[in-house]
Coordinates of C-alpha atoms in Angstrom, one line a residue:
M1 CA -30.0 -172.8 37.2
K2 CA -27.0 -173.4 35.3
L3 CA -25.4 -170.6 33.0
K4 CA -24.6 -171.7 29.4
P5 CA -21.2 -171.7 28.5
G6 CA -21.4 -168.5 26.5
W7 CA -22.8 -166.7 29.4
K8 CA -19.6 -167.4 31.4
F9 CA -17.4 -165.9 28.9
I10 CA -19.8 -162.8 28.7
L11 CA -19.7 -162.3 32.3
A12 CA -16.1 -163.3 32.9
V13 CA -14.5 -161.6 30.0
A14 CA -16.6 -159.5 27.7
V15 CA -18.0 -157.2 30.0
P16 CA -15.0 -156.2 32.3
M17 CA -13.2 -155.7 28.8
S18 CA -16.2 -153.5 27.6
L19 CA -16.0 -151.5 31.1
A20 CA -12.3 -151.2 30.6
G21 CA -12.6 -149.9 27.1
A22 CA -15.1 -147.3 28.0
G23 CA -12.9 -146.1 31.1
T24 CA -9.9 -146.0 28.9
V25 CA -11.9 -143.9 26.2
A26 CA -13.2 -141.6 29.0
L27 CA -9.8 -141.0 30.6
T28 CA -8.3 -140.5 27.1
G29 CA -11.0 -138.0 26.4
D30 CA -10.3 -136.2 29.6
L31 CA -6.8 -136.2 29.1
V32 CA -7.1 -134.7 25.4
A33 CA -9.6 -132.1 26.9
R34 CA -7.1 -131.2 29.6
V35 CA -4.2 -130.7 27.2
S36 CA -6.2 -128.7 24.9
S37 CA -7.4 -126.2 27.4
G38 CA -3.8 -125.9 28.8
A39 CA -2.6 -125.4 25.4
N40 CA -5.3 -122.8 24.8
E41 CA -4.6 -121.1 28.0
A42 CA -1.0 -121.0 27.1
D43 CA -1.8 -119.5 23.7
Q44 CA -4.1 -116.9 25.4
A45 CA -1.3 -115.8 27.8
R46 CA 1.4 -115.5 25.2
T47 CA -1.0 -113.6 23.0
R48 CA -1.9 -111.1 25.9
E49 CA 1.7 -110.9 26.4
I50 CA 2.5 -109.8 22.7
V51 CA -0.6 -107.4 22.7
Q52 CA 0.8 -105.9 25.7
S53 CA 4.4 -105.5 24.4
A54 CA 3.1 -104.2 21.4
L55 CA 0.9 -101.6 23.1
K56 CA 3.8 -100.7 25.4
S57 CA 6.3 -100.1 22.5
R58 CA 3.5 -98.2 20.6
L59 CA 2.9 -96.1 23.4
A60 CA 6.7 -95.6 23.7
Q61 CA 6.9 -94.5 20.4
L62 CA 4.2 -92.0 20.6
A63 CA 5.6 -90.6 23.8
S64 CA 8.8 -90.0 22.1
T65 CA 7.1 -88.4 19.0
V66 CA 5.3 -86.1 21.5
T67 CA 8.7 -85.3 23.3
D68 CA 10.4 -84.5 20.1
N69 CA 7.6 -82.2 18.9
A70 CA 7.5 -80.4 22.2
Y71 CA 11.3 -79.2 21.6
W72 CA 10.7 -78.7 18.0
D73 CA 11.6 -75.0 17.1
D74 CA 10.0 -74.8 13.8
A75 CA 6.7 -75.8 15.6
A76 CA 7.1 -73.1 18.1
Q77 CA 7.6 -70.7 15.5
N78 CA 4.6 -71.5 13.5
F79 CA 2.0 -72.1 16.5
Y80 CA 3.2 -69.4 19.0
S81 CA 2.9 -66.5 16.9
D82 CA -0.2 -64.4 16.5
T83 CA -1.7 -66.8 14.2
I84 CA -1.3 -70.4 13.6
N85 CA 0.5 -71.0 10.2
E86 CA -2.0 -73.8 8.9
S87 CA 0.1 -74.6 5.7
F88 CA 2.8 -75.8 8.4
V89 CA 0.3 -77.8 10.3
E90 CA -1.0 -79.3 7.2
A91 CA 2.2 -80.2 5.8
T92 CA 3.3 -81.7 9.2
W93 CA 1.1 -82.9 11.7
A94 CA -2.2 -83.1 9.4
A95 CA -0.3 -85.3 6.8
S96 CA 0.8 -87.7 9.6
A97 CA -2.7 -87.7 10.7
A98 CA -4.0 -88.6 7.2
D99 CA -1.9 -91.7 6.8
G100 CA -2.6 -92.7 10.5
T101 CA 0.9 -94.2 11.1
N102 CA 1.3 -92.4 14.3
Y103 CA -2.0 -91.0 15.1
D104 CA -5.1 -90.1 13.1
A105 CA -6.0 -86.7 14.6
I106 CA -4.2 -83.6 16.0
F107 CA -5.5 -80.8 18.2
A108 CA -3.3 -77.8 19.2
T109 CA -4.6 -76.4 22.3
A110 CA -4.2 -73.5 24.4
T111 CA -3.0 -73.4 27.9
D112 CA -6.7 -73.3 29.0
G113 CA -7.7 -76.2 26.8
T114 CA -9.1 -74.2 24.1
I115 CA -8.7 -75.8 20.8
L116 CA -6.5 -73.7 18.5
T117 CA -6.7 -76.0 15.4
G118 CA -7.4 -79.6 14.8
Y119 CA -7.2 -82.3 12.0
V120 CA -9.0 -85.6 11.8
R121 CA -7.7 -88.2 9.3
G122 CA -5.8 -85.0 7.4
E123 CA -9.0 -83.0 7.3
R124 CA -9.2 -79.8 9.2
R125 CA -11.9 -80.0 12.0
L126 CA -12.5 -78.3 15.0
P127 CA -15.0 -80.6 17.2
D128 CA -15.6 -80.5 20.8
A129 CA -12.2 -82.2 22.1
N130 CA -14.0 -83.5 25.1
V131 CA -16.7 -85.1 22.9
F132 CA -14.1 -86.2 20.5
F133 CA -11.9 -87.9 23.4
G134 CA -15.0 -89.1 25.2
G135 CA -14.6 -86.7 28.2
K136 CA -10.8 -87.8 28.6
L137 CA -9.1 -84.6 27.3
D138 CA -8.7 -82.9 30.7
L139 CA -7.2 -85.9 32.3
V140 CA -4.4 -85.7 29.6
L141 CA -4.2 -81.8 29.5
N142 CA -3.9 -81.8 33.5
R143 CA -0.9 -84.0 33.2
L144 CA 0.9 -81.5 30.8
P145 CA 3.5 -79.2 32.4
R146 CA 2.2 -75.6 32.8
D147 CA 5.6 -73.9 32.5
M148 CA 6.3 -75.6 29.0
T149 CA 9.6 -77.0 30.0
T150 CA 9.3 -80.3 31.3
F151 CA 7.5 -82.1 28.4
E152 CA 9.5 -85.7 29.6
S153 CA 7.1 -86.0 32.6
T154 CA 4.3 -86.8 30.1
A155 CA 5.7 -89.9 28.7

């Protein structure tokens, strides 16, 4: 059986070219997918670094605020008297909690962990702090110095 002239062309040129074209499309698609995947991974890694850096910076800022407040003589006078001066608390920490810039809640505790006063989003509240903090308050309080002199160690 003899092939017609059109079949020779199809078998000799068209089929190999079609296969080569399909291979090129497949390889190009794979290359684009790999480049895209690599770019996504790089973006995710960079985003993770940015978020971690922002959190670290924010934690350092909060630690600095805590340390500043720990040595604040006005705060000591208004907290460590027979009764807490709620007007002072409202004008200072509660006001900061209301705008949420550094924190949205403030609790003053006795050395045994009892809450003496508290504000959430600027409003006076005395919730169960362990419930409010998801049971993690004792972990924080246990890191605080008991002699009230070495507050830097909490940062």
